[in-house]
mmCIF file of C-alpha atoms and ligand atoms in Angstrom:
data_model
loop_
_atom_site.group_PDB
_atom_site.id
_atom_site.type_symbol
_atom_site.label_atom_id
_atom_site.label_comp_id
_atom_site.label_asym_id
_atom_site.label_seq_id
_atom_site.Cartn_x
_atom_site.Cartn_y
_atom_site.Cartn_z
ATOM 1 C CA UNK H 8 -49.831 34.029 62.489
ATOM 2 C CA UNK H 9 -48.335 36.624 60.108
ATOM 3 C CA UNK H 10 -51.756 36.855 58.458
ATOM 4 C CA UNK H 11 -53.289 37.634 61.847
ATOM 5 C CA UNK H 12 -50.703 40.325 62.628
ATOM 6 C CA UNK H 13 -51.189 42.083 59.319
ATOM 7 C CA UNK H 14 -54.960 41.847 59.648
ATOM 8 C CA UNK H 15 -54.882 43.552 63.064
ATOM 9 C CA UNK H 16 -52.500 46.259 61.845
ATOM 10 C CA UNK H 17 -54.471 46.959 58.676
ATOM 11 C CA UNK H 18 -57.537 48.587 60.255
ATOM 12 C CA UNK H 19 -55.720 51.374 62.123
ATOM 13 C CA UNK H 20 -53.193 51.868 59.297
ATOM 14 C CA UNK H 21 -55.872 52.282 56.640
ATOM 15 C CA UNK H 22 -57.781 54.610 58.915
ATOM 16 C CA UNK H 23 -54.683 56.816 59.369
ATOM 17 C CA UNK H 24 -54.002 56.765 55.634
ATOM 18 C CA UNK H 25 -57.599 57.720 54.818
ATOM 19 C CA UNK H 26 -57.712 60.702 57.183
ATOM 20 C CA UNK H 27 -54.235 61.936 56.244
ATOM 21 C CA UNK H 28 -55.212 61.879 52.578
ATOM 22 C CA UNK H 29 -58.426 63.798 53.230
ATOM 23 C CA UNK H 30 -56.481 66.430 55.155
ATOM 24 C CA UNK H 31 -53.792 66.632 52.477
ATOM 25 C CA UNK H 32 -56.331 67.148 49.711
ATOM 26 C CA UNK H 33 -57.169 70.396 51.436
ATOM 27 C CA UNK H 34 -60.877 69.692 51.052
ATOM 28 C CA UNK H 35 -61.517 69.884 54.793
ATOM 29 C CA UNK H 36 -61.868 73.532 55.657
ATOM 30 C CA UNK H 37 -64.004 73.233 58.762
ATOM 31 C CA UNK H 38 -61.676 73.363 61.772
ATOM 32 C CA UNK H 39 -63.966 71.174 63.890
ATOM 33 C CA UNK H 40 -63.906 68.427 61.251
ATOM 34 C CA UNK H 41 -60.134 68.765 60.899
ATOM 35 C CA UNK H 42 -59.742 68.352 64.640
ATOM 36 C CA UNK H 43 -61.959 65.277 64.567
ATOM 37 C CA UNK H 44 -59.808 63.739 61.830
ATOM 38 C CA UNK H 45 -56.631 64.518 63.768
ATOM 39 C CA UNK H 46 -58.169 62.918 66.853
ATOM 40 C CA UNK H 47 -58.933 59.753 64.859
ATOM 41 C CA UNK H 48 -55.402 59.662 63.467
ATOM 42 C CA UNK H 49 -54.066 60.002 66.976
ATOM 43 C CA UNK H 50 -56.344 57.188 68.285
ATOM 44 C CA UNK H 51 -55.351 54.840 65.485
ATOM 45 C CA UNK H 52 -51.650 55.557 66.052
ATOM 46 C CA UNK H 53 -52.096 54.819 69.741
ATOM 47 C CA UNK H 54 -53.813 51.573 68.871
ATOM 48 C CA UNK H 55 -50.945 50.557 66.567
ATOM 49 C CA UNK H 56 -48.442 51.329 69.301
ATOM 50 C CA UNK H 57 -50.422 49.234 71.800
ATOM 51 C CA UNK H 58 -50.592 46.229 69.462
ATOM 52 C CA UNK H 59 -46.852 46.448 68.806
ATOM 53 C CA UNK H 60 -46.132 46.801 72.546
ATOM 54 C CA UNK H 61 -48.326 43.756 73.315
ATOM 55 C CA UNK H 62 -46.638 41.733 70.578
ATOM 56 C CA UNK H 63 -43.235 42.779 71.830
ATOM 57 C CA UNK H 64 -44.145 41.659 75.352
ATOM 58 C CA UNK H 65 -45.380 38.272 74.093
ATOM 59 C CA UNK H 66 -42.222 37.778 72.023
ATOM 60 C CA UNK H 67 -40.014 38.647 74.976
ATOM 61 C CA UNK H 68 -41.923 36.199 77.184
ATOM 62 C CA UNK H 69 -41.520 33.480 74.569
ATOM 63 C CA UNK H 70 -37.800 34.196 74.269
ATOM 64 C CA UNK H 71 -37.482 33.983 78.072
ATOM 65 C CA UNK H 72 -36.251 37.571 78.182
ATOM 66 C CA UNK H 73 -38.587 38.880 80.859
ATOM 67 C CA UNK H 74 -37.381 38.781 84.442
ATOM 68 C CA UNK H 75 -40.038 39.207 87.060
ATOM 69 C CA UNK H 76 -39.547 41.739 89.841
ATOM 70 C CA UNK H 77 -40.983 40.087 92.926
ATOM 71 C CA UNK H 78 -42.205 42.096 95.892
ATOM 72 C CA UNK H 79 -44.718 41.648 98.693
ATOM 73 C CA UNK H 80 -47.923 43.657 98.321
ATOM 74 C CA UNK H 81 -51.576 43.694 99.367
ATOM 75 C CA UNK H 82 -53.593 42.230 96.488
ATOM 76 C CA UNK H 83 -56.843 43.799 97.765
ATOM 77 C CA UNK H 84 -55.305 47.252 97.320
ATOM 78 C CA UNK H 85 -54.214 46.409 93.805
ATOM 79 C CA UNK H 86 -57.764 45.355 92.896
ATOM 80 C CA UNK H 87 -59.127 48.604 94.382
ATOM 81 C CA UNK H 88 -56.651 50.643 92.293
ATOM 82 C CA UNK H 89 -57.831 48.885 89.137
ATOM 83 C CA UNK H 90 -61.494 49.418 90.062
ATOM 84 C CA UNK H 91 -60.678 53.133 90.368
ATOM 85 C CA UNK H 92 -59.099 53.168 86.929
ATOM 86 C CA UNK H 93 -61.990 51.300 85.297
ATOM 87 C CA UNK H 94 -64.810 53.069 87.168
ATOM 88 C CA UNK H 95 -65.924 55.215 84.225
ATOM 89 C CA UNK H 96 -65.718 52.344 81.769
ATOM 90 C CA UNK H 97 -67.826 50.198 84.129
ATOM 91 C CA UNK H 98 -70.426 52.969 84.527
ATOM 92 C CA UNK H 99 -70.661 53.324 80.765
ATOM 93 C CA UNK H 100 -71.462 49.607 80.470
ATOM 94 C CA UNK H 101 -73.728 49.655 83.557
ATOM 95 C CA UNK H 102 -71.494 47.134 85.263
ATOM 96 C CA UNK H 103 -71.048 47.031 89.000
ATOM 97 C CA UNK H 104 -67.580 46.170 90.341
ATOM 98 C CA UNK H 105 -67.341 44.279 93.645
ATOM 99 C CA UNK H 106 -64.437 43.014 95.706
ATOM 100 C CA UNK H 107 -65.118 40.077 98.038
ATOM 101 C CA UNK H 108 -62.083 39.253 100.116
ATOM 102 C CA UNK H 109 -61.587 36.745 102.930
ATOM 103 C CA UNK H 110 -59.523 39.297 104.926
ATOM 104 C CA UNK H 111 -59.078 43.067 104.893
ATOM 105 C CA UNK H 112 -55.470 42.811 103.685
ATOM 106 C CA UNK H 113 -53.972 39.820 101.888
ATOM 107 C CA UNK H 114 -50.285 39.789 100.978
ATOM 108 C CA UNK H 115 -48.810 38.030 97.959
ATOM 109 C CA UNK H 116 -45.282 37.655 96.627
ATOM 110 C CA UNK H 117 -45.381 38.463 92.908
ATOM 111 C CA UNK H 118 -44.456 41.000 90.244
ATOM 112 C CA UNK H 119 -46.891 43.783 91.137
ATOM 113 C CA UNK H 120 -46.844 45.586 87.808
ATOM 114 C CA UNK H 121 -47.416 42.374 85.864
ATOM 115 C CA UNK H 122 -50.246 41.180 88.123
ATOM 116 C CA UNK H 123 -51.772 44.635 87.690
ATOM 117 C CA UNK H 124 -51.737 43.971 83.948
ATOM 118 C CA UNK H 125 -53.345 40.524 84.433
ATOM 119 C CA UNK H 126 -56.197 41.920 86.527
ATOM 120 C CA UNK H 127 -56.644 44.927 84.263
ATOM 121 C CA UNK H 128 -57.018 42.662 81.217
ATOM 122 C CA UNK H 129 -59.433 40.278 82.960
ATOM 123 C CA UNK H 130 -61.597 42.959 84.581
ATOM 124 C CA UNK H 131 -61.740 45.134 81.456
ATOM 125 C CA UNK H 132 -62.793 42.089 79.418
ATOM 126 C CA UNK H 133 -65.510 41.371 81.983
ATOM 127 C CA UNK H 134 -66.717 44.975 81.657
ATOM 128 C CA UNK H 135 -66.648 44.840 77.897
ATOM 129 C CA UNK H 136 -68.379 41.501 77.354
ATOM 130 C CA UNK H 137 -71.459 42.370 79.424
ATOM 131 C CA UNK H 138 -74.757 40.790 78.583
ATOM 132 C CA UNK H 139 -77.457 42.405 80.665
ATOM 133 C CA UNK H 140 -78.651 45.733 82.060
ATOM 134 C CA UNK H 141 -77.498 44.990 85.588
ATOM 135 C CA UNK H 142 -74.097 43.434 85.090
ATOM 136 C CA UNK H 143 -72.042 42.460 88.117
ATOM 137 C CA UNK H 144 -68.348 41.700 88.142
ATOM 138 C CA UNK H 145 -66.997 40.180 91.323
ATOM 139 C CA UNK H 146 -63.338 39.751 92.188
ATOM 140 C CA UNK H 147 -62.959 37.134 94.927
ATOM 141 C CA UNK H 148 -59.685 37.070 96.865
ATOM 142 C CA UNK H 149 -59.346 34.040 99.154
ATOM 143 C CA UNK H 150 -56.425 33.401 101.451
ATOM 144 C CA UNK H 151 -55.557 29.683 101.535
ATOM 145 C CA UNK H 152 -52.789 27.733 103.269
ATOM 146 C CA UNK H 153 -49.932 28.522 100.905
ATOM 147 C CA UNK H 154 -51.636 30.385 98.106
ATOM 148 C CA UNK H 155 -54.043 33.192 97.485
ATOM 149 C CA UNK H 156 -56.866 32.329 95.107
ATOM 150 C CA UNK H 157 -57.897 35.142 92.766
ATOM 151 C CA UNK H 158 -61.169 34.824 90.815
ATOM 152 C CA UNK H 159 -62.712 37.279 88.371
ATOM 153 C CA UNK H 160 -66.343 36.396 87.801
ATOM 154 C CA UNK H 161 -68.874 38.063 85.524
ATOM 155 C CA UNK H 162 -72.480 37.451 84.498
ATOM 156 C CA UNK H 163 -71.740 38.512 80.924
ATOM 157 C CA UNK H 164 -72.179 36.891 77.542
ATOM 158 C CA UNK H 165 -70.116 33.802 78.296
ATOM 159 C CA UNK H 166 -68.048 31.777 75.858
ATOM 160 C CA UNK H 167 -69.213 28.731 73.890
ATOM 161 C CA UNK H 168 -67.564 25.465 74.850
ATOM 162 C CA UNK H 169 -65.824 24.951 71.515
ATOM 163 C CA UNK H 170 -64.148 28.390 71.692
ATOM 164 C CA UNK H 171 -63.053 28.060 75.294
ATOM 165 C CA UNK H 172 -59.779 26.140 74.714
ATOM 166 C CA UNK H 173 -58.670 28.726 72.140
ATOM 167 C CA UNK H 174 -59.184 32.053 73.921
ATOM 168 C CA UNK H 175 -55.587 32.207 75.226
ATOM 169 C CA UNK H 176 -54.131 31.958 71.721
ATOM 170 C CA UNK H 177 -52.573 35.079 70.229
ATOM 171 C CA UNK H 178 -55.118 37.017 68.166
ATOM 172 C CA UNK H 179 -57.912 34.521 68.815
ATOM 173 C CA UNK H 180 -61.321 36.134 69.121
ATOM 174 C CA UNK H 181 -64.685 34.470 69.291
ATOM 175 C CA UNK H 182 -66.058 34.944 65.817
ATOM 176 C CA UNK H 183 -69.326 36.731 66.238
ATOM 177 C CA UNK H 184 -69.779 40.390 65.583
ATOM 178 C CA UNK H 185 -71.105 40.935 69.092
ATOM 179 C CA UNK H 186 -67.962 39.538 70.581
ATOM 180 C CA UNK H 187 -65.615 41.655 68.541
ATOM 181 C CA UNK H 188 -64.327 44.496 70.579
ATOM 182 C CA UNK H 189 -63.436 47.688 68.671
ATOM 183 C CA UNK H 190 -60.260 48.344 70.581
ATOM 184 C CA UNK H 191 -59.428 44.678 71.129
ATOM 185 C CA UNK H 192 -56.591 42.858 69.417
ATOM 186 C CA UNK H 193 -57.115 39.371 70.803
ATOM 187 C CA UNK H 194 -53.789 39.594 72.658
ATOM 188 C CA UNK H 195 -55.027 40.357 76.184
ATOM 189 C CA UNK H 196 -55.589 36.806 77.390
ATOM 190 C CA UNK H 197 -52.403 35.560 75.744
ATOM 191 C CA UNK H 198 -50.478 38.104 77.828
ATOM 192 C CA UNK H 199 -52.377 37.052 80.977
ATOM 193 C CA UNK H 200 -51.353 33.430 80.404
ATOM 194 C CA UNK H 201 -47.689 34.301 79.801
ATOM 195 C CA UNK H 202 -47.480 36.446 82.924
ATOM 196 C CA UNK H 203 -49.021 33.763 85.137
ATOM 197 C CA UNK H 204 -46.874 31.005 83.650
ATOM 198 C CA UNK H 205 -43.796 33.116 84.410
ATOM 199 C CA UNK H 206 -45.075 33.066 88.025
ATOM 200 C CA UNK H 207 -45.353 29.224 87.728
ATOM 201 C CA UNK H 208 -49.142 29.471 87.892
ATOM 202 C CA UNK H 209 -51.931 28.389 85.575
ATOM 203 C CA UNK H 210 -54.987 30.335 84.533
ATOM 204 C CA UNK H 211 -58.300 28.477 84.648
ATOM 205 C CA UNK H 212 -61.530 29.438 82.971
ATOM 206 C CA UNK H 213 -65.075 28.179 83.234
ATOM 207 C CA UNK H 214 -67.925 29.683 81.291
ATOM 208 C CA UNK H 215 -71.561 29.168 80.414
ATOM 209 C CA UNK H 216 -72.658 30.698 77.163
ATOM 210 C CA UNK H 217 -74.975 33.701 77.719
ATOM 211 C CA UNK H 218 -74.641 33.340 81.507
ATOM 212 C CA UNK H 219 -71.141 34.299 82.500
ATOM 213 C CA UNK H 220 -67.471 33.520 82.844
ATOM 214 C CA UNK H 221 -65.027 32.945 85.675
ATOM 215 C CA UNK H 222 -61.240 33.200 85.394
ATOM 216 C CA UNK H 223 -59.118 32.026 88.323
ATOM 217 C CA UNK H 224 -55.474 31.665 89.307
ATOM 218 C CA UNK H 225 -53.286 31.348 92.386
ATOM 219 C CA UNK H 226 -50.517 33.567 93.681
ATOM 220 C CA UNK H 227 -47.912 32.775 96.315
ATOM 221 C CA UNK H 228 -49.113 33.913 99.729
ATOM 222 C CA UNK H 229 -46.809 35.986 101.910
ATOM 223 C CA UNK H 230 -46.629 37.409 105.398
ATOM 224 C CA UNK H 231 -46.992 41.143 105.764
ATOM 225 C CA UNK H 232 -43.616 42.773 104.986
ATOM 226 C CA UNK H 233 -41.742 44.282 107.964
ATOM 227 C CA UNK H 234 -42.050 48.071 108.219
ATOM 228 C CA UNK H 235 -38.794 49.704 107.116
ATOM 229 C CA UNK H 236 -37.939 52.975 108.863
HETATM 230 P P1 LIG R 12 -59.842 40.896 72.989
HETATM 231 O O1 LIG R 12 -58.875 41.983 72.714
HETATM 232 O O2 LIG R 12 -60.617 40.464 71.757
HETATM 233 O O3 LIG R 12 -60.728 41.138 74.169
HETATM 234 P P2 LIG R 12 -58.640 38.767 74.592
HETATM 235 O O4 LIG R 12 -57.405 37.960 74.349
HETATM 236 O O5 LIG R 12 -58.664 39.609 75.820
HETATM 237 O O6 LIG R 12 -58.894 39.626 73.292
HETATM 238 O O7 LIG R 12 -59.881 37.768 74.636
HETATM 239 C C1 LIG R 12 -60.055 36.786 73.614
HETATM 240 C C2 LIG R 12 -61.540 36.525 73.346
HETATM 241 O O8 LIG R 12 -62.104 35.844 74.469
HETATM 242 C C3 LIG R 12 -62.369 37.786 73.191
HETATM 243 O O9 LIG R 12 -62.382 38.238 71.851
HETATM 244 C C4 LIG R 12 -63.754 37.351 73.656
HETATM 245 O O10 LIG R 12 -64.453 36.744 72.587
HETATM 246 C C5 LIG R 12 -63.447 36.268 74.684
HETATM 247 N N1 LIG R 12 -63.566 36.772 76.089
HETATM 248 C C6 LIG R 12 -62.559 37.171 76.903
HETATM 249 N N2 LIG R 12 -63.007 37.507 78.124
HETATM 250 C C7 LIG R 12 -64.346 37.317 78.104
HETATM 251 C C8 LIG R 12 -65.408 37.480 79.068
HETATM 252 N N3 LIG R 12 -65.168 37.906 80.319
HETATM 253 N N4 LIG R 12 -66.666 37.152 78.676
HETATM 254 C C9 LIG R 12 -66.933 36.705 77.416
HETATM 255 N N5 LIG R 12 -65.979 36.536 76.462
HETATM 256 C C10 LIG R 12 -64.709 36.834 76.787
#
């Protein structure tokens, strides 16, 4: 585990060190190049901060230190917000984002910010691990008797059967160069699992290599909250 942490921290740290040294040598006189180096230093620092934040969240979940803040909200709206945020990223990867919901508004009782994080991680993975020119990512929201079923389905590169049980482990990444995301740390799905387990829910995954992947989980269904004046 410690080996994994240091491995993930090494890349951005060495990148920062390299650019700082070049700037300190005074050899870079061109302002445009200097700005580019500063930009890379800033990106690598941000990446380090994100890894440390993710690790901190996982540690706090494991120590039982995270209390959920439950509220009632419309899950369809949350999905639409995330689609808005990821629109450009999806366009870049030629992926189409679709919401298919059994009703126009569906209310759940959950920690909104944390479920936002779950969906953001799942949908951004689906966008990243695309496999074809016309990629489609569909989020299905289905109201059931007591629960709301949430499914994130893509027609991307899929995951081989032997890797499937390991993808929720901290720092686990499918070991092929194609599957290695530049910005990824292998912590996203581990966080998803912790958040859902804190909600007393499981995350399920089914995948066919080179065809696509579907992640699904339930949330507690709720009635629409009363309007407060
Ligand atoms: P990463 O930061 O590498 O994306 P994650 O924990 O989010 O880390 O995912 C773990 C691994 O699972 C990824 O490296 C990738 O190989 C695989 N994976 C996750 N989501 C998908 C998906 N939708 N399609 C194909 N592979 C996926």
